[in-house]
JSON list of C-alpha atoms in Angstrom, two decimals:
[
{"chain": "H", "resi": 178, "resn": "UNK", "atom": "CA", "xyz": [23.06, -6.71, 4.10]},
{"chain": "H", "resi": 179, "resn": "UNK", "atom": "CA", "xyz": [20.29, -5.36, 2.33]},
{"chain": "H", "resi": 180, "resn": "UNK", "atom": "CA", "xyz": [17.23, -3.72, 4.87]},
{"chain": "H", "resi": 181, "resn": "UNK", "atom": "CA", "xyz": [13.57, -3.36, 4.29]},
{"chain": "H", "resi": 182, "resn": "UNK", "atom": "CA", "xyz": [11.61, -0.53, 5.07]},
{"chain": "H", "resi": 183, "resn": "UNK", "atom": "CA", "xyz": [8.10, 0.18, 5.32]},
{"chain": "H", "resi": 184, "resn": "UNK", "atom": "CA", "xyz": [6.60, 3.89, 5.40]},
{"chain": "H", "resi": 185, "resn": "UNK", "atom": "CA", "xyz": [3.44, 5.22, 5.30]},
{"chain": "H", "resi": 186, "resn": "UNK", "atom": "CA", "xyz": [2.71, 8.74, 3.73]},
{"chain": "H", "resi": 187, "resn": "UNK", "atom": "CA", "xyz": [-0.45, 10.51, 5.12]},
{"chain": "H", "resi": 188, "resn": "UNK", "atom": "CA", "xyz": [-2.32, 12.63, 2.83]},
{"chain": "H", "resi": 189, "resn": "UNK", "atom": "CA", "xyz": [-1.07, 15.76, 4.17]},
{"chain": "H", "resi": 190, "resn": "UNK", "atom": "CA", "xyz": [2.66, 14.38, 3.23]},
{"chain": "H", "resi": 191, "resn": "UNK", "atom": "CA", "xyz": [3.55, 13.21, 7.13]},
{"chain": "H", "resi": 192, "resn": "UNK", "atom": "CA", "xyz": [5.63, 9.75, 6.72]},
{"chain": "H", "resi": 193, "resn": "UNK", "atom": "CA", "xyz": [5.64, 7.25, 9.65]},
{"chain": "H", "resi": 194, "resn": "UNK", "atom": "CA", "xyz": [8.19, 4.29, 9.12]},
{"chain": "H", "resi": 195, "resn": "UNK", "atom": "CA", "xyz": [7.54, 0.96, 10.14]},
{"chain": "H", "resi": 196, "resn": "UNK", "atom": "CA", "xyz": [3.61, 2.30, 11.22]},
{"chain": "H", "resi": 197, "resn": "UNK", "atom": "CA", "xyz": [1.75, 0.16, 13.59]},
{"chain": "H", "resi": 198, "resn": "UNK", "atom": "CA", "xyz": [-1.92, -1.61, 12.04]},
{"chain": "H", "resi": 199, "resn": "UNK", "atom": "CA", "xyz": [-3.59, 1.03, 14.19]},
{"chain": "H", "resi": 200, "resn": "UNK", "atom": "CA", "xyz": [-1.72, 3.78, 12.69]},
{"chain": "H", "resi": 201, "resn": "UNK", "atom": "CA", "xyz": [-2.72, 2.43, 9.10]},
{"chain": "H", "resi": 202, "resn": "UNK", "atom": "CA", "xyz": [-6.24, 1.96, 9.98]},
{"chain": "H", "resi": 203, "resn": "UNK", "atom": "CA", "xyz": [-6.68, 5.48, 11.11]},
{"chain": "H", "resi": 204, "resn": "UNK", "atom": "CA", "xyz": [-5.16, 6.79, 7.87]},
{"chain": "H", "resi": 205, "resn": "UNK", "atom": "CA", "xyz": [-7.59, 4.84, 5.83]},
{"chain": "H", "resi": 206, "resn": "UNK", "atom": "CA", "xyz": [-10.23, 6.18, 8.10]},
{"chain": "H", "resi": 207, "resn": "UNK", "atom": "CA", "xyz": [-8.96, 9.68, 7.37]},
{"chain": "H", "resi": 208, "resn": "UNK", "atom": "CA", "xyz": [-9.11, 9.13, 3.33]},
{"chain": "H", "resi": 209, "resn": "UNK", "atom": "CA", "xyz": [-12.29, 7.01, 3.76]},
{"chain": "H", "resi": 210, "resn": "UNK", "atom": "CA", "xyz": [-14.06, 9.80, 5.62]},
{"chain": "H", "resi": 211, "resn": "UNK", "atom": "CA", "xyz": [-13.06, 12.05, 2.98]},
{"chain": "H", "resi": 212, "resn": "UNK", "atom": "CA", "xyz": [-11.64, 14.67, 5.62]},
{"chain": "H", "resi": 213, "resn": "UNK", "atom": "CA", "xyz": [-8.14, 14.03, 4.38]},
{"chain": "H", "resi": 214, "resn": "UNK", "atom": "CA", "xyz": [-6.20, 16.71, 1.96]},
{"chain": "H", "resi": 215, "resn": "UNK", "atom": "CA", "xyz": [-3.04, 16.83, 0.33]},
{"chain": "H", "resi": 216, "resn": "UNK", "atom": "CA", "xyz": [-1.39, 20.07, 0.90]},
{"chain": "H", "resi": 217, "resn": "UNK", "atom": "CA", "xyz": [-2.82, 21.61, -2.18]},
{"chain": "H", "resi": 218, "resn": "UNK", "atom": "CA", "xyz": [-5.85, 21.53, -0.59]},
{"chain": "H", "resi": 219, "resn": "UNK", "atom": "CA", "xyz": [-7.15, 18.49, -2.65]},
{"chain": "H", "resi": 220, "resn": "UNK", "atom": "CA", "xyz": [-8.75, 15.51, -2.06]},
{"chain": "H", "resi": 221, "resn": "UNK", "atom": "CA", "xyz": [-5.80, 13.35, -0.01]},
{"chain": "H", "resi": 222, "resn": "UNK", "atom": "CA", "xyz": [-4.59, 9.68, -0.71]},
{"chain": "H", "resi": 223, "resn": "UNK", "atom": "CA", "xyz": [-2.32, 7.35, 1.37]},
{"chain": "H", "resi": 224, "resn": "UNK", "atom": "CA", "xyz": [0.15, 5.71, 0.47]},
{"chain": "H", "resi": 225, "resn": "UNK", "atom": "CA", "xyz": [1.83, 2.31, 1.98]},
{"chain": "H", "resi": 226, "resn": "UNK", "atom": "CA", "xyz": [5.55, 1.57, 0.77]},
{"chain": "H", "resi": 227, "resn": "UNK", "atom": "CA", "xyz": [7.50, -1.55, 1.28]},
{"chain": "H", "resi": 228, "resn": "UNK", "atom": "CA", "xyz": [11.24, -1.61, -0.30]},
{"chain": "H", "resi": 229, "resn": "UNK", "atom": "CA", "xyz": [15.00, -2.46, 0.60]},
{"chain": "H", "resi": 230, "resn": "UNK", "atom": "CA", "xyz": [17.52, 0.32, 0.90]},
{"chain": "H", "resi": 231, "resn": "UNK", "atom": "CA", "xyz": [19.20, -1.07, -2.40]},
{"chain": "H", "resi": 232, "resn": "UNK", "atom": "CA", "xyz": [16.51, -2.35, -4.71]},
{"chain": "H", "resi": 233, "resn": "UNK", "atom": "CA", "xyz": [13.17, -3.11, -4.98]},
{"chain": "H", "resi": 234, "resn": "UNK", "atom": "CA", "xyz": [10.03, -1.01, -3.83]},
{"chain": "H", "resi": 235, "resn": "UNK", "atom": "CA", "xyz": [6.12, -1.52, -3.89]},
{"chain": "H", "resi": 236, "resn": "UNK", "atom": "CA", "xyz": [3.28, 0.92, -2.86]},
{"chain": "H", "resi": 237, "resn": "UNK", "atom": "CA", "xyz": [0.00, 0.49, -2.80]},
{"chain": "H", "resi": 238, "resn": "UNK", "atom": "CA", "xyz": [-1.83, 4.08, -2.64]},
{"chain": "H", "resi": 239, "resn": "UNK", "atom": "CA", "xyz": [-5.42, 4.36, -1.56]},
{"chain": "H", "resi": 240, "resn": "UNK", "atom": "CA", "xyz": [-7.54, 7.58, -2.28]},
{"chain": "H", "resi": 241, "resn": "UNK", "atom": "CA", "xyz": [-11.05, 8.56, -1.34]},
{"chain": "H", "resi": 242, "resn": "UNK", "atom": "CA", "xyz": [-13.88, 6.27, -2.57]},
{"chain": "H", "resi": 243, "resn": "UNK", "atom": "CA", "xyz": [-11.69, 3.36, -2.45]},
{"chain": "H", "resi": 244, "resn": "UNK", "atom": "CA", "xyz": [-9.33, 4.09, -5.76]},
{"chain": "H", "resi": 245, "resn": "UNK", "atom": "CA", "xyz": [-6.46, 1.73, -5.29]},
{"chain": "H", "resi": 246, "resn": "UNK", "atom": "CA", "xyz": [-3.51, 1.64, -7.20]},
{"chain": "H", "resi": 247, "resn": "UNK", "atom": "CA", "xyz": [-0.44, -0.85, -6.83]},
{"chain": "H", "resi": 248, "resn": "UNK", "atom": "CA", "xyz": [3.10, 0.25, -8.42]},
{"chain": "H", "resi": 249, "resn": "UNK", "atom": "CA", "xyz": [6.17, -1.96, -8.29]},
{"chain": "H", "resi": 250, "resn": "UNK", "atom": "CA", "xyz": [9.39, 0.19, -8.52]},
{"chain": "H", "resi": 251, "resn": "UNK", "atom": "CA", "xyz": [13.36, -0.97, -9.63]},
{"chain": "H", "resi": 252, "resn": "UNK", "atom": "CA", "xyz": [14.12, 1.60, -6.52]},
{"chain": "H", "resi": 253, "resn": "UNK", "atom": "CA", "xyz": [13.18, 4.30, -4.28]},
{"chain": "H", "resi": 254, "resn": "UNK", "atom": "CA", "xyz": [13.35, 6.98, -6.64]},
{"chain": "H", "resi": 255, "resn": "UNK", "atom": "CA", "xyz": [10.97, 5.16, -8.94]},
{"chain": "H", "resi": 256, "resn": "UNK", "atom": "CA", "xyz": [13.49, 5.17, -11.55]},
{"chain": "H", "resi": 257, "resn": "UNK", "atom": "CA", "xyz": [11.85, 1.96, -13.68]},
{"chain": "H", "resi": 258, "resn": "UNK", "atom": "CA", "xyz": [8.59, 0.58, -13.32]},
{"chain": "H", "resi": 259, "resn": "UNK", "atom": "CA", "xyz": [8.54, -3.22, -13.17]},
{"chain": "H", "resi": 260, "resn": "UNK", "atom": "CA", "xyz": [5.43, -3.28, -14.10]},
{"chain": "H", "resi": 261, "resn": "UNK", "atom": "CA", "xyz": [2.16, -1.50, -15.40]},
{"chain": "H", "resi": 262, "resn": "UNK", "atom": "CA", "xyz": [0.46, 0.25, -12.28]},
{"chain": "H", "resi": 263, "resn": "UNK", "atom": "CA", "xyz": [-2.50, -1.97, -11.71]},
{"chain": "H", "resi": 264, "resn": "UNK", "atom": "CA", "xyz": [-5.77, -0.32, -10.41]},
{"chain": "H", "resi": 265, "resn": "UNK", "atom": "CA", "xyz": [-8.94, -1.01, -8.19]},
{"chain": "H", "resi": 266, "resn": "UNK", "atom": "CA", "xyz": [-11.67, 1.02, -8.51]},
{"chain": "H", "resi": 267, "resn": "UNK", "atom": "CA", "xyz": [-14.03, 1.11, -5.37]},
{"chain": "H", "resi": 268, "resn": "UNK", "atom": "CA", "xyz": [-12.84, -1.00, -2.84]},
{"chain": "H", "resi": 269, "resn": "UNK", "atom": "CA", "xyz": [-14.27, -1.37, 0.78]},
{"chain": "H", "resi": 270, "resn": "UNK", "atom": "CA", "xyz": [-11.76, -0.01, 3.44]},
{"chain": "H", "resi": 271, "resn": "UNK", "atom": "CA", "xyz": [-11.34, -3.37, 5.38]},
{"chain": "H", "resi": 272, "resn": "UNK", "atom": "CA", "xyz": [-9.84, -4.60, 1.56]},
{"chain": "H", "resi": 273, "resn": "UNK", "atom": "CA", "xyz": [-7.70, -1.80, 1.65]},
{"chain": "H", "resi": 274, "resn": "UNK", "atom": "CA", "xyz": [-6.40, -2.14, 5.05]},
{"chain": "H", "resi": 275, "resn": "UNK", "atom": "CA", "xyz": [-5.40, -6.07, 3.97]},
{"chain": "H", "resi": 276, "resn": "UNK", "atom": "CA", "xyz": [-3.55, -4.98, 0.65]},
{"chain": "H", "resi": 277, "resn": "UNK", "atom": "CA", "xyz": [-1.83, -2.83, 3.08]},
{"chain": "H", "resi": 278, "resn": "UNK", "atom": "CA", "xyz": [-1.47, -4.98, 5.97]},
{"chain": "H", "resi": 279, "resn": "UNK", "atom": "CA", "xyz": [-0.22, -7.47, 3.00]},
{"chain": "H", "resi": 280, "resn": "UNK", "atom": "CA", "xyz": [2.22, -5.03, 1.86]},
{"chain": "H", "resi": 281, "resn": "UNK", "atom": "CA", "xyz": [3.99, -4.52, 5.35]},
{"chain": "H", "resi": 282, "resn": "UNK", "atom": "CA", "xyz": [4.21, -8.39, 5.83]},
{"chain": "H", "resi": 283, "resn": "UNK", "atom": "CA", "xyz": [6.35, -8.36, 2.84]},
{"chain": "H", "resi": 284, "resn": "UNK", "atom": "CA", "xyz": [3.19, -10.57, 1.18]},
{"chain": "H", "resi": 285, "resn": "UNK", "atom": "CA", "xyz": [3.94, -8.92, -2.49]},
{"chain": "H", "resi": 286, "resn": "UNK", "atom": "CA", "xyz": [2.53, -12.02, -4.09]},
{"chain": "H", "resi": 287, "resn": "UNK", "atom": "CA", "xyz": [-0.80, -12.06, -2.51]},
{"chain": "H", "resi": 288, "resn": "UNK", "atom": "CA", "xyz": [-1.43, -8.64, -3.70]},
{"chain": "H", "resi": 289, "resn": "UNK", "atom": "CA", "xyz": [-0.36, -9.36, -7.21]},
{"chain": "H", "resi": 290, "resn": "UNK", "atom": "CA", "xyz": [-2.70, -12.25, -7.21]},
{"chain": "H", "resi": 291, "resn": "UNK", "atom": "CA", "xyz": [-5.84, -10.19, -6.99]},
{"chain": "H", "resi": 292, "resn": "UNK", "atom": "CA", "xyz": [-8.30, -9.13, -10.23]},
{"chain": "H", "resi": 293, "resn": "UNK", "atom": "CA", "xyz": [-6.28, -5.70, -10.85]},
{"chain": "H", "resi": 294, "resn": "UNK", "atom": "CA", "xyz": [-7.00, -3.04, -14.12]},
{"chain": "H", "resi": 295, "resn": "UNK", "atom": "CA", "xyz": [-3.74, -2.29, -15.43]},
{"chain": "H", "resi": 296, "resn": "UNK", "atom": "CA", "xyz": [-3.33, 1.23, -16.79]}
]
């Protein structure tokens, strides 16, 4: 039987599976603020992944000033990309939190619904 998974990545590369809506608030709140950094010292993003151990995977990754971008994935190892990465430039954090919120109720189609830039 196949088994999804949900993990959040902090900027500073911590992952949390199956995080609480707390838990992804404050890490928007971190990015948001513009306190978090990735370990290189650079501004941090966040990511939000969704997948099943033996196929499919979708993240939506949020970075400082509200930069959004969406990526659906054949696998874990992002070995194909089902489709363009589509992009969001500027959006509020409470939008953020529902693409995310979205994400870990397994609401894919919701999210590819919205007016996205693809790369």
């Amino acid at each position: 039987m196949t088994q999804a998974w949900v993990v959040l990545t902090h900027p500073d590369g911590r992952d949390v599976a199956a995080p609480t809506e707390s838990q992804l608030a404050a890490a928007l709140a971190e990015v948001y603020s513009g306190a978090a950094h990735g370990p290189d010292g650079a501004p941090g993003t966040a990511v939000l992944r969704f997948g099943y151990d033996d196929g499919l995977m979708y993240e939506v990754e949020v970075a400082s000033g509200g930069d959004i971008c969406f990526a659906e994935w054949s696998d874990r190892d992002c070995e194909i990309a089902l489709a363009s990465p589509r992009r969001m430039a500027g959006a509020p954090q409470a939008d953020a939190l529902q693409l995310w919120k979205w994400l870990a109720q397994r609401q894919v189609a919701k999210i590819r619904s919205l007016s996205w830039a693809e790369d």
